[in-house]
Every structure is written in structure tokens, then in C-alpha cells.
Amino acid sequence: MIVTHKKDPGIVKKYASDARKIIIVGCSECAAVCRTGGSEQVKEMAELFSDREVLATISIESPCDKRISARDFRRIAEELSGADALIALTCGTGAQAIAEVTGKRVVAALDTDFAGMVERLGRFYERCSHCGECILNETAMLCPVTLCPKGVRNGPCEGIKGTRCEVYEDRDCVWHTIYRRLEDRGELDRFTAYHEPVDWSKCHSPREVIWERP
Amino acid sequence: MGAPLTARLVYIASIESIEFVAASCAKVPAGTGILLGEYGRINPLAIAGDIRKSFTGPMFIEIISKNKNRDLVDSTVVSSSACGFDGAVFASGLFNAGAGIAKPVYDLDPAQMLKLALALKGNGKIPASFIIAIRSVTGEGPVARRARFYLDEGADYIALETDASTPFERQTLLIEPVA
């Protein structure tokens, strides 16, 4: 799930300052779970823009999916044609997809943080950095690239303090935890398996996946 | 493997003036080396020539991966040898050093830096006598395993603070912060 947080309302209004007719767009998936772009937040945003003409509010199931966005915007085609700007309560990918689908000016109302694991509402944890070279099978299903602030793939580093991380002293070093898990599984031989540096040539932005037709 | 030169290094983590380093080196006892760190505004490479004029003991550079990608680590290792350093101590580097708002780099970890340096020795970019040490800490379990890994893979030394104990006595450099 993509974790987002709200931009300062004043900043959102600043970027929409010359838009008189607006549409508020929410996301009923990730941003709804984060309570940044669900129906409540769409309503709040509409109230924030009560000094303008709010032509429509809409919650799209996956605004990042252009097919779904295009389908849902067709339902408000008339309002869309008259809108000066769309206020996007979505992740950055969603906001850009909306801009591409509608051709309208879009104001991003959220900042995008990370792809997160959901423990429960209000508790989201980053567990993957999308490096493209996953070593989870050698590290007892704990990603050191993400869980170590230095991204050390062959740890621990010299900063370890007892069992604790140099940076977050209230947390165990992930390499300590990896060691313990491997020890419990009788797989300690994997601990010093050497992990090459990440080949970032595979990760240059913007990344694309395009299926070839069979 | 490089020849062992010394077991103790006086550590100047942060270089802000050449005069301070020169004065510190003048107090270093015979048989003790110096280790110049990269945390100050002045890079150790910039002053190596000046220090060499007066300091004849073993001279090491601490090369941290913080703020360097692999190209810069490569360049720094070769440059340190060319500038007269006898060896390098590799470390990941203090995460919170500096203002703390720059994008952290950490392209390589110390194990990967070790492999890079050994490859540089292998292809003659740095001499075989150039000493390679890796910063470590005292500990059991993961710490001890990783230290063993460094030595097994070809590091000449593990580098530890002087108050640390080590099971690798003959392959340990003791680092003593400058007074």
C-alpha cells in the first residue's frame, strides 16, 4: 500500500488560488486506508474550498490505474469539462495519472511517503525499497536494504551498539535480528553469504515494465 | 596481504586545520601510526603530502562509505595509495555526522569496499603492500562472524577502539582517538 500524508492546506489552496471551479478527487484504496484521501477527507477538502465552486467530488477505486480513472471520470464528464482544476487526494502516481487522463490542471494535496506494510489502521511500516535485487531468501525474510538506515547488505556495520542500531537506538540492528532468526532455523551458514552491490543500472528512473505480446 | 606496520593508530576523525594535524602527529609516540578521518571539511588526501614531510610513521586513511558511491570509493582508495598512505581503514561511517538532511548514499558496505580494494590490488591499481583494515566492534554472534568474514576474505586487519577486546589479536589495529 502506498502511504501518504496530507500537505498543508494553505499550500494546496496556494496552488489552486486562481481556480474558481474545482473537482475534488479521492482514492478509495491506499489513501482511504491512510485517511488522507477517503470520503471523509474529500468532504474536508470540499469544505476547505467552500469559497469556490465545487463542481463535483469523486472517489476513484485506483486513481493510479488510468483505465479506472478514465472510466470514472466519464461519469462526471460534464463537470470535468467546466473545471479549472482538480484537487487530487492521491499518491503522486495517482495525481499524475489523473492529469494524463483528464488533461486538466491537477493540484496534488498529498505527499507520498513509501510503499508500506499495514499492521493496523494508523500503523504503516516500510519493508521494501524496490531495489530490484531481492535478498530476502538469504536474510530470513528481513530486508536489510530497507530496515538498516545505511542499507548495509553485508552487516552488521561497525555502528552496532550491543544489539542496537547506531541510528535508532531503541531498535535492534536488523542484522542482529537476521542472525537470531537464521540461528533459530539452523541456517547460520547463510549469514555471511556475500551480497554484491546492487546493480543500480536496472533501477534508473523512470522504470517501466512493458509486456511483450506472445 | 600487506606487511604489519603497527598495532596502534592515533585517530584524528575530523580535520579542520593542517596545523592541528601536524601538531598532533608530532606527539605520536614512535611505533604508533596515525589514522586520518574524513569527517572534517579538509580531506585527508589534501594534506597527506604535507604530513609526510614531518611524520615518518605509518599513515592510514579512514575511508567511509557514507556520502560516496562506488566510483568515489574506488577513486579514494587509489588516490590514498598515490598520496602516500600506507593503508586504509574502511567503515560505513557515522550516519548522523553532518547536518543530517543530505541524501544518504551508502552505495557500498564495508564488505563490498573490501572486495573493491582487493580487486584494485589484484589488478595492480594499488600495491600489494597497501594495508586494508575494516572497522569493527567487540561482540559475539553477528559481530564476531562478520569480523571473521572480513579476515577470511582478505582484510589484513580488523580495526577496533583501544578499549575493545578481540579474538583476533594478531590481526587487530587498535584505534586511539587523538587527545
Coordinates of C-alpha atoms in Angstrom, one line a residue:
Chain A
M1 CA 0.0 0.0 0.0
I2 CA 1.2 3.5 -0.8
V3 CA 1.5 5.6 2.3
T4 CA 0.7 9.3 2.0
H5 CA 0.4 12.3 4.3
K6 CA -1.6 15.5 3.8
K7 CA 0.1 18.6 2.5
D8 CA -0.5 21.8 4.5
P9 CA -4.0 23.1 3.4
G10 CA -2.5 26.6 2.8
I11 CA -0.1 25.1 0.3
V12 CA -2.9 23.3 -1.5
K13 CA -5.0 26.5 -1.7
K14 CA -2.0 28.4 -2.9
Y15 CA -1.5 26.1 -5.9
A16 CA -5.3 26.3 -6.7
S17 CA -5.5 30.1 -6.0
D18 CA -6.8 31.1 -9.4
A19 CA -9.1 28.1 -9.9
R20 CA -12.7 29.1 -9.5
K21 CA -14.4 25.8 -10.4
I22 CA -12.9 22.7 -8.9
I23 CA -13.4 18.9 -8.6
I24 CA -12.1 17.0 -5.5
V25 CA -10.7 13.6 -6.3
G26 CA -10.2 11.0 -3.7
C27 CA -8.7 7.5 -3.7
S28 CA -10.8 4.7 -2.2
E29 CA -7.8 2.4 -1.8
C30 CA -4.5 3.4 -0.4
A31 CA -5.2 7.0 0.5
A32 CA -8.5 5.9 2.1
V33 CA -6.7 3.5 4.3
C34 CA -4.2 6.2 5.3
R35 CA -7.1 8.5 5.9
T36 CA -5.6 11.1 3.6
G37 CA -7.9 10.6 0.6
G38 CA -11.0 8.7 1.7
S39 CA -14.6 10.1 1.6
E40 CA -14.1 12.0 4.9
Q41 CA -11.0 13.7 3.6
V42 CA -12.7 14.5 0.3
K43 CA -15.5 16.1 2.3
E44 CA -13.0 18.1 4.4
M45 CA -11.3 19.3 1.2
A46 CA -14.6 20.4 -0.2
E47 CA -15.2 22.5 2.9
L48 CA -11.7 24.0 2.6
F49 CA -12.7 25.1 -0.9
S50 CA -16.1 26.4 0.2
D51 CA -15.1 29.8 -1.1
R52 CA -15.0 28.3 -4.7
E53 CA -17.5 26.4 -6.8
V54 CA -17.0 22.7 -6.1
L55 CA -18.4 21.1 -9.3
A56 CA -18.1 17.5 -8.1
T57 CA -16.4 15.2 -5.6
I58 CA -15.4 11.7 -6.7
S59 CA -13.6 8.8 -5.1
I60 CA -11.9 6.6 -7.6
E61 CA -11.1 3.0 -6.7
S62 CA -7.5 3.2 -8.1
P63 CA -6.7 6.6 -9.5
C64 CA -3.2 5.3 -10.3
D65 CA -4.8 3.0 -12.9
K66 CA -5.6 5.1 -15.9
R67 CA -8.2 2.6 -17.1
I68 CA -10.2 3.0 -13.9
S69 CA -9.7 6.8 -13.7
A70 CA -10.9 7.2 -17.3
R71 CA -13.9 5.1 -16.7
D72 CA -14.9 7.0 -13.5
F73 CA -14.3 10.4 -15.0
R74 CA -16.6 9.6 -17.8
R75 CA -19.4 9.6 -15.2
I76 CA -18.8 13.3 -14.5
A77 CA -17.8 14.4 -18.0
E78 CA -19.9 17.5 -17.9
E79 CA -18.5 18.8 -14.6
L80 CA -15.0 17.8 -15.8
S81 CA -15.3 19.9 -18.9
G82 CA -16.1 23.0 -16.8
A83 CA -13.5 22.5 -14.1
D84 CA -10.5 24.9 -13.7
A85 CA -8.6 22.4 -11.6
L86 CA -8.8 19.0 -9.9
I87 CA -7.6 18.6 -6.3
A88 CA -6.0 15.1 -6.0
L89 CA -6.1 13.4 -2.7
T90 CA -4.0 10.6 -4.1
C91 CA -0.4 9.5 -4.2
G92 CA 1.9 11.1 -6.7
T93 CA 1.4 8.4 -9.2
G94 CA -2.4 8.8 -8.9
A95 CA -2.2 12.6 -9.3
Q96 CA -0.1 12.2 -12.5
A97 CA -2.4 9.5 -13.9
I98 CA -5.4 11.9 -13.3
A99 CA -3.6 14.7 -15.1
E100 CA -2.8 12.4 -18.0
V101 CA -6.3 11.0 -18.2
T102 CA -8.2 14.3 -17.9
G103 CA -5.8 16.8 -19.5
K104 CA -6.8 19.1 -16.7
R105 CA -4.7 21.1 -14.2
V106 CA -4.2 18.9 -11.1
V107 CA -3.2 20.1 -7.7
A108 CA -1.6 17.4 -5.5
A109 CA -3.0 17.6 -2.0
L110 CA -0.8 14.8 -0.6
D111 CA 2.8 13.9 -0.2
T112 CA 3.8 10.3 -1.0
D113 CA 6.0 8.5 1.6
F114 CA 6.6 4.9 0.9
A115 CA 5.1 1.5 0.0
G116 CA 4.1 0.2 3.4
M117 CA 3.0 -2.9 5.2
V118 CA -0.2 -2.3 7.2
E119 CA -0.2 -3.7 10.7
R120 CA -3.5 -2.0 11.6
L121 CA -5.0 1.4 10.8
G122 CA -2.5 4.1 11.7
R123 CA 0.5 1.7 11.8
F124 CA 2.3 1.5 8.5
Y125 CA 5.8 0.2 8.1
E126 CA 8.3 0.4 5.2
R127 CA 9.7 -3.0 4.4
C128 CA 10.8 -2.8 0.8
S129 CA 13.0 -0.3 -1.1
H130 CA 12.2 -1.6 -4.6
C131 CA 15.9 -2.1 -5.3
G132 CA 15.2 -4.8 -7.8
E133 CA 17.6 -7.3 -6.3
C134 CA 15.8 -9.1 -3.5
I135 CA 17.9 -11.0 -1.0
L136 CA 15.0 -11.9 1.4
N137 CA 15.6 -15.6 0.9
E138 CA 19.1 -15.3 2.4
T139 CA 18.2 -12.9 5.2
A140 CA 15.4 -14.7 6.9
M141 CA 12.7 -12.6 5.3
L142 CA 14.0 -9.3 6.7
C143 CA 15.2 -6.7 4.1
P144 CA 18.4 -5.0 5.3
V145 CA 18.3 -2.6 2.4
T146 CA 15.2 -1.1 4.0
L147 CA 15.5 -2.0 7.7
C148 CA 19.1 -0.8 8.0
P149 CA 19.3 3.0 7.7
K150 CA 22.5 2.5 5.8
G151 CA 21.1 -0.2 3.6
V152 CA 24.0 -2.5 4.5
R153 CA 23.7 -5.7 2.6
N154 CA 26.5 -7.5 4.5
G155 CA 26.1 -6.5 8.1
P156 CA 26.2 -5.6 10.8
C157 CA 28.2 -2.4 10.3
E158 CA 30.7 -1.0 12.9
G159 CA 28.0 1.2 14.3
I160 CA 26.1 -1.6 16.1
K161 CA 25.8 -0.9 19.8
G162 CA 25.4 -4.2 21.6
T163 CA 22.3 -5.5 19.8
R164 CA 21.0 -2.0 18.9
C165 CA 21.1 0.1 15.8
E166 CA 23.5 3.1 15.7
V167 CA 20.9 5.3 14.2
Y168 CA 17.7 4.2 16.1
E169 CA 19.0 3.2 19.5
D170 CA 15.5 2.0 20.6
R171 CA 15.6 -0.7 17.9
D172 CA 17.6 -3.8 17.4
C173 CA 20.0 -3.8 14.5
V174 CA 18.3 -5.7 11.7
W175 CA 21.5 -7.8 11.2
H176 CA 21.3 -8.9 14.8
T177 CA 17.7 -10.0 14.2
I178 CA 18.7 -11.7 10.9
Y179 CA 21.4 -13.6 12.8
R180 CA 19.0 -14.7 15.5
R181 CA 16.4 -15.9 13.0
L182 CA 19.0 -17.8 11.0
E183 CA 20.4 -19.3 14.2
D184 CA 16.9 -20.5 15.2
R185 CA 16.4 -22.1 11.8
G186 CA 19.8 -23.7 11.8
E187 CA 20.8 -21.7 8.8
L188 CA 23.7 -19.6 10.1
D189 CA 25.8 -20.5 7.1
R190 CA 23.7 -18.0 5.2
F191 CA 24.7 -15.2 7.4
T192 CA 27.9 -14.5 5.7
A193 CA 26.8 -15.3 2.2
Y194 CA 28.3 -12.3 0.3
H195 CA 25.8 -10.0 -1.3
E196 CA 27.2 -8.0 -4.3
P197 CA 26.4 -4.2 -4.5
V198 CA 23.1 -3.5 -6.1
D199 CA 23.3 -3.0 -9.9
W200 CA 21.5 0.3 -10.0
S201 CA 21.6 0.3 -13.8
K202 CA 18.5 -1.8 -13.5
C203 CA 16.8 0.8 -11.3
H204 CA 17.3 4.1 -13.1
S205 CA 14.2 6.2 -13.0
P206 CA 11.7 6.2 -14.5
R207 CA 11.3 2.4 -14.5
E208 CA 8.9 0.7 -16.9
V209 CA 7.6 -2.8 -17.3
I210 CA 6.1 -3.5 -20.7
W211 CA 4.9 -7.0 -21.5
E212 CA 5.7 -8.3 -24.9
R213 CA 2.9 -9.8 -26.9
P214 CA 3.2 -13.5 -27.3
Chain B
M1 CA 48.5 -9.2 2.5
G2 CA 50.4 -6.1 3.4
A3 CA 53.2 -6.3 6.0
P4 CA 52.1 -5.4 9.5
L5 CA 53.4 -2.0 10.4
T6 CA 51.9 -1.2 13.8
A7 CA 49.3 -2.3 16.2
R8 CA 48.2 1.2 17.3
L9 CA 46.8 4.2 15.5
V10 CA 46.2 7.7 16.8
Y11 CA 42.9 8.7 15.2
I12 CA 42.1 12.2 14.1
A13 CA 38.5 11.8 12.9
S14 CA 37.9 15.3 11.8
I15 CA 40.4 17.6 10.1
E16 CA 39.7 21.3 10.2
S17 CA 43.3 22.6 10.0
I18 CA 46.6 21.2 8.7
E19 CA 48.3 22.8 11.7
F20 CA 46.3 20.8 14.2
V21 CA 47.1 17.5 12.4
A22 CA 50.8 18.4 12.2
A23 CA 50.9 19.3 15.9
S24 CA 49.1 16.0 16.8
C25 CA 51.4 14.0 14.7
A26 CA 54.4 15.5 16.4
K27 CA 53.1 13.9 19.7
V28 CA 52.6 10.5 18.3
P29 CA 54.9 8.0 20.1
A30 CA 57.4 6.1 18.0
G31 CA 55.9 2.8 16.7
T32 CA 52.5 4.2 16.6
G33 CA 50.7 5.3 13.4
I34 CA 48.1 7.9 12.6
L35 CA 44.7 7.4 11.1
L36 CA 43.1 10.4 9.4
G37 CA 39.4 10.5 9.2
E38 CA 37.0 12.1 6.7
Y39 CA 34.6 13.8 9.0
G40 CA 36.1 17.3 8.8
R41 CA 36.0 19.8 6.0
I42 CA 39.5 19.0 4.9
N43 CA 40.0 15.7 3.2
P44 CA 43.0 13.6 4.4
L45 CA 44.1 13.3 0.8
A46 CA 44.7 17.0 0.6
I47 CA 47.2 17.1 3.5
A48 CA 48.9 13.7 3.1
G49 CA 51.9 15.3 1.3
D50 CA 52.4 17.9 4.0
I51 CA 52.1 15.4 6.8
R52 CA 54.5 13.0 5.2
K53 CA 57.2 15.7 5.2
S54 CA 57.4 15.5 9.0
F55 CA 55.7 12.3 10.1
T56 CA 57.6 9.1 9.2
G57 CA 55.4 6.6 11.0
P58 CA 52.6 4.5 9.4
M59 CA 49.9 6.8 7.9
F60 CA 46.4 5.5 7.4
I61 CA 43.3 7.0 6.0
E62 CA 39.8 6.1 7.2
I63 CA 37.6 5.7 4.1
I64 CA 33.9 5.9 4.9
S65 CA 31.2 4.8 2.5
K66 CA 28.9 7.5 3.8
N67 CA 28.4 10.1 1.0
K68 CA 30.3 8.0 -1.6
N69 CA 29.2 5.9 -4.4
R70 CA 31.4 3.0 -5.6
D71 CA 33.1 5.2 -8.2
L72 CA 34.3 7.6 -5.5
V73 CA 35.3 4.8 -3.1
D74 CA 37.4 3.4 -5.9
S75 CA 39.0 6.7 -6.6
T76 CA 39.6 7.4 -2.9
V77 CA 41.4 4.1 -2.4
V78 CA 43.7 4.6 -5.4
S79 CA 44.3 8.2 -4.5
S80 CA 45.2 7.4 -0.9
S81 CA 47.8 5.0 -2.1
A82 CA 49.1 7.5 -4.6
C83 CA 49.2 10.2 -2.0
G84 CA 51.4 8.2 0.3
F85 CA 49.1 6.5 2.7
D86 CA 50.3 3.1 3.9
G87 CA 46.8 1.7 4.2
A88 CA 43.1 2.3 4.7
V89 CA 40.6 1.5 7.3
F90 CA 37.2 1.0 5.8
A91 CA 34.0 1.9 7.7
S92 CA 30.4 2.6 6.8
G93 CA 30.6 6.0 8.6
L94 CA 28.5 7.7 11.2
F95 CA 25.0 8.1 9.9
N96 CA 24.2 11.3 11.8
A97 CA 27.5 13.1 11.1
G98 CA 27.0 16.4 9.3
A99 CA 23.7 18.3 9.0
G100 CA 21.8 15.1 8.5
I101 CA 19.5 16.3 5.8
A102 CA 21.6 15.4 2.8
K103 CA 20.5 12.3 0.8
P104 CA 22.4 9.3 2.4
V105 CA 24.4 7.4 -0.2
Y106 CA 26.0 4.3 1.3
D107 CA 26.4 2.7 -2.1
L108 CA 28.8 0.1 -0.7
D109 CA 29.0 -1.5 2.7
P110 CA 32.4 -2.3 4.3
A111 CA 32.4 -5.9 3.0
Q112 CA 31.8 -4.6 -0.5
M113 CA 34.5 -1.9 0.0
L114 CA 36.9 -4.7 1.0
K115 CA 36.1 -6.6 -2.2
L116 CA 36.7 -3.5 -4.3
A117 CA 40.1 -2.8 -2.6
L118 CA 41.2 -6.4 -3.1
A119 CA 40.3 -6.2 -6.7
L120 CA 42.3 -3.0 -7.0
K121 CA 45.3 -4.9 -5.6
G122 CA 44.7 -7.7 -7.9
N123 CA 44.8 -5.6 -11.0
G124 CA 47.8 -3.5 -9.8
K125 CA 46.0 -0.2 -9.2
I126 CA 47.3 -0.2 -5.7
P127 CA 50.4 -2.0 -4.4
A128 CA 50.1 -5.4 -2.7
S129 CA 51.8 -3.7 0.4
F130 CA 48.8 -1.4 0.8
I131 CA 47.2 -2.4 4.1
I132 CA 43.5 -3.0 4.3
A133 CA 41.6 -2.9 7.6
I134 CA 37.9 -2.9 8.4
R135 CA 36.3 -1.1 11.3
S136 CA 34.6 -3.4 13.7
V137 CA 33.4 -3.6 17.3
T138 CA 33.8 -6.1 20.1
G139 CA 31.0 -8.6 20.3
E140 CA 29.8 -12.1 19.8
G141 CA 27.4 -13.6 17.4
P142 CA 26.8 -11.4 14.3
V143 CA 29.7 -9.0 15.0
A144 CA 32.3 -11.8 15.5
R145 CA 31.0 -13.7 12.4
R146 CA 31.3 -10.6 10.3
A147 CA 34.8 -9.8 11.6
R148 CA 35.9 -13.4 10.8
F149 CA 34.4 -12.9 7.3
Y150 CA 36.5 -9.8 6.7
L151 CA 39.7 -11.6 7.6
D152 CA 38.8 -14.7 5.7
E153 CA 38.1 -12.7 2.7
G154 CA 41.4 -11.0 2.7
A155 CA 41.4 -8.0 5.1
D156 CA 44.8 -7.5 6.8
Y157 CA 43.3 -6.2 10.0
I158 CA 40.2 -5.6 12.0
A159 CA 40.3 -2.0 13.5
L160 CA 38.9 -1.6 16.9
E161 CA 38.8 1.2 19.5
T162 CA 41.5 0.7 22.1
D163 CA 39.2 -0.3 24.9
A164 CA 37.9 -3.2 22.9
S165 CA 38.8 -6.8 23.3
T166 CA 39.3 -9.0 20.3
P167 CA 39.7 -12.7 19.5
F168 CA 41.9 -11.7 16.5
E169 CA 44.8 -10.2 18.4
R170 CA 47.4 -10.6 15.7
Q171 CA 45.1 -9.1 13.1
T172 CA 43.8 -6.2 15.1
L173 CA 44.7 -2.5 14.8
L174 CA 43.8 -0.5 17.9
I175 CA 42.5 3.0 17.3
E176 CA 43.0 5.6 20.0
P177 CA 41.2 9.0 19.5
V178 CA 43.6 11.9 19.5
A179 CA 43.8 13.7 22.9

